[in-house]
Coordinates of C-alpha atoms and ligand atoms in Angstrom, one line a residue:
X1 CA -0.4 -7.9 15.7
X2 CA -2.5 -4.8 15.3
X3 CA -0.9 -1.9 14.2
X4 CA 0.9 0.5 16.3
X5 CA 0.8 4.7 15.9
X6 CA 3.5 6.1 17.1
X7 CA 4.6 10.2 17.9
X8 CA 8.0 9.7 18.0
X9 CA 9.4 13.3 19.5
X10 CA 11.9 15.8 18.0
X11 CA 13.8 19.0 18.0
X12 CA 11.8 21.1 20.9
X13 CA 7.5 20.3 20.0
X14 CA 7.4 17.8 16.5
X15 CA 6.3 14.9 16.4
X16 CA 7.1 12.2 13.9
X17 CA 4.8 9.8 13.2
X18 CA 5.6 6.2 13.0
X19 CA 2.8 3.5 12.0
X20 CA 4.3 0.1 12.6
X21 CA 2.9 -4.1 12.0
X22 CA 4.5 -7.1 12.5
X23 CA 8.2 -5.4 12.0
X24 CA 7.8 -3.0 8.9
X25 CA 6.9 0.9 9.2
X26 CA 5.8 3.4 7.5
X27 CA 7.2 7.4 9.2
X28 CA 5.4 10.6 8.1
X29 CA 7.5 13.7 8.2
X30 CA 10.8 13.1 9.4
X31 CA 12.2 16.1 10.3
X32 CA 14.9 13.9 11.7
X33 CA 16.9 10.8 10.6
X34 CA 18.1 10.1 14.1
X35 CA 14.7 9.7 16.2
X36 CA 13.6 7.3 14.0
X37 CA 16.7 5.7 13.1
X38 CA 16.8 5.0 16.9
X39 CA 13.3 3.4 17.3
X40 CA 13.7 1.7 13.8
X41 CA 17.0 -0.1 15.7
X42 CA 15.5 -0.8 19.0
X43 CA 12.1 -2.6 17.2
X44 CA 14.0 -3.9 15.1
X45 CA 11.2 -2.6 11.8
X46 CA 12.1 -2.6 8.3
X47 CA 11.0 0.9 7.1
X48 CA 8.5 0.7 4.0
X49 CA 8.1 4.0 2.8
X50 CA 8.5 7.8 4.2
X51 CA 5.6 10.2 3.6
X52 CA 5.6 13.9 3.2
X53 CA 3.0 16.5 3.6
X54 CA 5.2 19.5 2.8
X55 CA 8.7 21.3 2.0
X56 CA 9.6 23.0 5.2
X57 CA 13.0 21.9 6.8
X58 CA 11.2 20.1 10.0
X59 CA 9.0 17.7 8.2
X60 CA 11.5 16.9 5.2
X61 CA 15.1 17.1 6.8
X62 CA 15.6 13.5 7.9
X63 CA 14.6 12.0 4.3
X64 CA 17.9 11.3 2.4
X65 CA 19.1 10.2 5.1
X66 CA 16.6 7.8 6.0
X67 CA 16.1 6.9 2.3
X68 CA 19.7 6.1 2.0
X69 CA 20.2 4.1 5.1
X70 CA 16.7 2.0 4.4
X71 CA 16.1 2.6 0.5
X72 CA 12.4 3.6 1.3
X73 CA 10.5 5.0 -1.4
X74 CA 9.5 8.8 -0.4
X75 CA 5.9 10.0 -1.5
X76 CA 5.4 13.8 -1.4
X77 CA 3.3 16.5 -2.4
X78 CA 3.1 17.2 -6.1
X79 CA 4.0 20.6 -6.2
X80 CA 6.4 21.1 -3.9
X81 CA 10.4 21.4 -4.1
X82 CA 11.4 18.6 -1.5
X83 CA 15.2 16.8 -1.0
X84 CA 13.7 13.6 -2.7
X85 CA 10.4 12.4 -3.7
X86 CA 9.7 9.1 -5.7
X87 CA 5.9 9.1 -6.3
X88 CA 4.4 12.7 -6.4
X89 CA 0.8 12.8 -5.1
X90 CA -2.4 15.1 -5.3
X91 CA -6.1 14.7 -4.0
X92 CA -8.1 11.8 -5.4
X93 CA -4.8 9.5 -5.7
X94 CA -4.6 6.2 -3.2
X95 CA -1.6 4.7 -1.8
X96 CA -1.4 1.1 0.3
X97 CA 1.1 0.0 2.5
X98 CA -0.2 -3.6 2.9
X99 CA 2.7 -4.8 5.3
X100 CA 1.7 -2.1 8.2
X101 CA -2.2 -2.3 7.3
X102 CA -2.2 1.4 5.5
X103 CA -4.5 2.9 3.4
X104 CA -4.5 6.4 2.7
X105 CA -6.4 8.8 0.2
X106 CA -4.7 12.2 -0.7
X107 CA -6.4 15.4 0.3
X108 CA -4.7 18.9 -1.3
X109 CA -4.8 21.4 1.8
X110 CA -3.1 24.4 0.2
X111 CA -3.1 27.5 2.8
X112 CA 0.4 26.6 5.4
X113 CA 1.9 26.1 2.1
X114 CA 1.0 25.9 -1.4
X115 CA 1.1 22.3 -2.4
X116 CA 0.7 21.1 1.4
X117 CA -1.3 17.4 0.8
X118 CA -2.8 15.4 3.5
X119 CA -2.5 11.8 4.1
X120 CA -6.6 10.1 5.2
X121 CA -7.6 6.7 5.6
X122 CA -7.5 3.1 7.6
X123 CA -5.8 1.3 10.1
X124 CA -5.7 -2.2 9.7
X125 CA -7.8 -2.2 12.9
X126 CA -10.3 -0.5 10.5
X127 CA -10.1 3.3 12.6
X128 CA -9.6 5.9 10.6
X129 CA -6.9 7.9 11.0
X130 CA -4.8 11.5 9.5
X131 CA -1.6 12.5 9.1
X132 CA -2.2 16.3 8.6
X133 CA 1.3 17.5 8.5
X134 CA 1.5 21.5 9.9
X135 CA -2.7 22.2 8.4
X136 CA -4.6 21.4 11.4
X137 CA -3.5 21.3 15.4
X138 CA -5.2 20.4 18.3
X139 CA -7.2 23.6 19.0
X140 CA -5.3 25.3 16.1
X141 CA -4.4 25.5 12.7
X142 CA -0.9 26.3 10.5
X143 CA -0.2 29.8 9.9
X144 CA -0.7 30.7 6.5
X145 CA 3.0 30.9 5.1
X146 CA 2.2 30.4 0.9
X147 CA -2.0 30.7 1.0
X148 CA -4.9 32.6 2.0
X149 CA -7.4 32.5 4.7
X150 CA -10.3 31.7 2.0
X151 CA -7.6 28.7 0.6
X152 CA -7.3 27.4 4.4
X153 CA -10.9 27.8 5.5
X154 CA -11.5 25.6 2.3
X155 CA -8.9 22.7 3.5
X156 CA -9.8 22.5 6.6
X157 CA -13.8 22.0 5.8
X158 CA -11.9 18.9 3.9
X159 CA -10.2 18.0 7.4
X160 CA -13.2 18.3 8.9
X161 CA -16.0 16.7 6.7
X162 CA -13.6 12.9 8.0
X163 CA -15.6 10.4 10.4
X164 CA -15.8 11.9 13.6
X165 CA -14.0 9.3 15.2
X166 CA -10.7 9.8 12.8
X167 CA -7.5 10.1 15.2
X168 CA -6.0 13.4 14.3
X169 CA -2.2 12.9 13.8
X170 CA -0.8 16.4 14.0
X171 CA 3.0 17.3 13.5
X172 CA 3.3 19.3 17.2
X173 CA 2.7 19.7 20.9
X174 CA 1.2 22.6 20.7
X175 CA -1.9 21.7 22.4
X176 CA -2.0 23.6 25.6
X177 CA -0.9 27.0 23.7
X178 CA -3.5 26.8 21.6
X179 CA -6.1 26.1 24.4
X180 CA -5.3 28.8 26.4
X181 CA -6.1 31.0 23.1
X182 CA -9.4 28.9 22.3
X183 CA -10.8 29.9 25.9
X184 CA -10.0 33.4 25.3
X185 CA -12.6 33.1 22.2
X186 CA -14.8 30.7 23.7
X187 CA -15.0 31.0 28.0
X188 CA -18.2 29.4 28.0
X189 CA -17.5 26.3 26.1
X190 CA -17.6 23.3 28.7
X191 CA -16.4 20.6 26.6
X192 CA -13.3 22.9 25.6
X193 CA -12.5 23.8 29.3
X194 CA -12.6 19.8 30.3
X195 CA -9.7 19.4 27.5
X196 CA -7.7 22.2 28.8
X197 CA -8.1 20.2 32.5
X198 CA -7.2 16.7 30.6
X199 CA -4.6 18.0 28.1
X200 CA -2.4 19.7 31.2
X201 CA -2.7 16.7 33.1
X202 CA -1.0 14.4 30.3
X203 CA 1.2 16.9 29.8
X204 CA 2.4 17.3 33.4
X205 CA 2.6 13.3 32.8
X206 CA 5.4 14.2 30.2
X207 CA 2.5 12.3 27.8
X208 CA 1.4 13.6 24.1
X209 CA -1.9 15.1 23.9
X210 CA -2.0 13.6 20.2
X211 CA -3.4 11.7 18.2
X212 CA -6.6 14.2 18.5
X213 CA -10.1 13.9 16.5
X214 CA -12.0 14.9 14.5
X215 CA -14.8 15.0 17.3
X216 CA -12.8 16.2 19.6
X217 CA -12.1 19.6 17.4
X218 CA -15.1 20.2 15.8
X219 CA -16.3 21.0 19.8
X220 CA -13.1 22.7 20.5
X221 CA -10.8 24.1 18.0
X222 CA -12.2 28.1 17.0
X223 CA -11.1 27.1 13.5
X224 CA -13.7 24.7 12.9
X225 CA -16.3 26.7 14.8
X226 CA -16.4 30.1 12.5
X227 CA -20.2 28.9 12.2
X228 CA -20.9 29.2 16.1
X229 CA -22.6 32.3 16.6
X230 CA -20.2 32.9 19.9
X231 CA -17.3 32.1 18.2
X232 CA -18.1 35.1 15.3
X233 CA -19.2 37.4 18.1
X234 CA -15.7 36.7 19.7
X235 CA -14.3 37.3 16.3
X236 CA -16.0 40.6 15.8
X237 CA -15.5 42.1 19.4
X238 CA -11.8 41.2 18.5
X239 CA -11.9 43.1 15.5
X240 CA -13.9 45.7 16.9
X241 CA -16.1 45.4 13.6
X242 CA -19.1 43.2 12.3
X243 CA -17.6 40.1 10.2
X244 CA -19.7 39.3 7.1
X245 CA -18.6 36.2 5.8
X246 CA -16.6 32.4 7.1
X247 CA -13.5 33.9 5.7
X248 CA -13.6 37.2 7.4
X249 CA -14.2 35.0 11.0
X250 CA -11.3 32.7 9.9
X251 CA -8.7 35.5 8.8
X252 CA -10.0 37.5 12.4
X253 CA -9.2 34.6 14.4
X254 CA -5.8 33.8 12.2
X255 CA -4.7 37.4 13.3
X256 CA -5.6 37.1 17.3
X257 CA -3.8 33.9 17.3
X258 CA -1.0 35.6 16.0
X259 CA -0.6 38.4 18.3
X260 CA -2.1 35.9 21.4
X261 CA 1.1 35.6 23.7
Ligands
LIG301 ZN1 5.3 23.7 8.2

């Protein structure tokens, strides 16, 4: 059997992800224990390990219960203070999941929070895929809670130096929110006005716009544009000033998303 990905849903827009082979899984980011617990039962998977990208309560508050109910190992973020965590990891360390066809590389993407890590790598069908916790949203990126624009400009050119083809695994639905603010910046941009017509029609499905990638946002998501000349015009007509540098675009378009009702 090929391996599954799986967004399993929880409290009002998370996702959980759940990769899954020939009964064993491996979850990133339970925020929940039940979820999971649920889909573990009714596949009847034995759950291999639980993987964090960082501390905050709707990523990490399903872990000791998972980890007692299953005794999976939890891998986390070096740095951060989390409810459990059995192998601490930062960028440049591997981890393999052999029994679910895993193989991930650790990226640090400081900037949501401080010691926020991302999870790259395989599936055993050989695409590559990333778990990117709360850093980088379909047409959107985290807010900057513990870092600084310059610190989550920097991560995301990680995020988005990964094979075009990678399948974006981010940790909410906020897809269509972020949309409606991305054609506020860019009107003009064709490829980002056919998502906004695709993404509303799987939502009105009840389907997830997710797993994104990396193609998919470099055309569409303003935070991986702040080269594109009308996405720093945007920027500075939004400011009402010129913009001099990547980082001045990026913290510009930070602030309008954060006032953007
Ligand atoms: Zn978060």
């Amino acid at each position: 059997m090929t391996t599954e990905l799986i967004p399993v849903p929880a409290f009002a827009d998370n996702y959980i992800w759940l990769v899954c082979k020939d009964g064993h899984a491996v979850v990133v980011d339970p925020g929940q224990a039940a979820p999971i617990e649920a889909v573990l039962k009714q596949r009847q998977l034995v759950l291999d390990a639980i993987l964090l990208t960082h501390h905050h309560a709707d990523h990490v508050g399903g872990v000791l219960a998972l980890q007692q109910r299953t005794g999976a190992p939890v891998y986390g973020p070096a740095s951060e203070r989390l409810p459990a965590c059995d192998h601490r990891l930062q960028e440049g360390d591997t981890v393999q999941f052999p029994n679910v066809g895993l193989q991930l590389g650790i990226l640090d993407v400081p900037g949501h929070t401080a010691g926020h890590i991302a999870y790259h790598g395989t599936l055993s069908t050989g695409k590559p895929v990333l778990f990117c916790g709360d850093t980088l949203f379909a047409a959107g990126c985290g807010r900057l809670f513990e870092g600084t624009p310059a610190q989550m400009l920097d991560s995301l050119g990680k995020l988005r130096a990964l094979p075009a083809n990678t399948l974006v695994c981010c940790a909410h639905e906020y897809t269509l929110a972020n949309l409606r603010w991305a054609l506020q910046v860019e009107p003009g941009n064709l490829v980002l006005q056919q998502r906004w017509e695709a993404d509303s029609q799987l939502r009105s499905d009840g389907m997830p716009t997710l797993p994104s990638n990396i193609a998919l946002e470099l055309d569409t998501n303003p935070f991986l544009r702040v080269s594109q000349t009308s996405v720093a015009k945007a920027a500075a007509s939004y400011a009402g000033t010129g913009l001099e540098t990547p980082v001045d675009i990026f913290a510009c378009l930070r602030e309008w998303k954060n006032n953007f009702k």
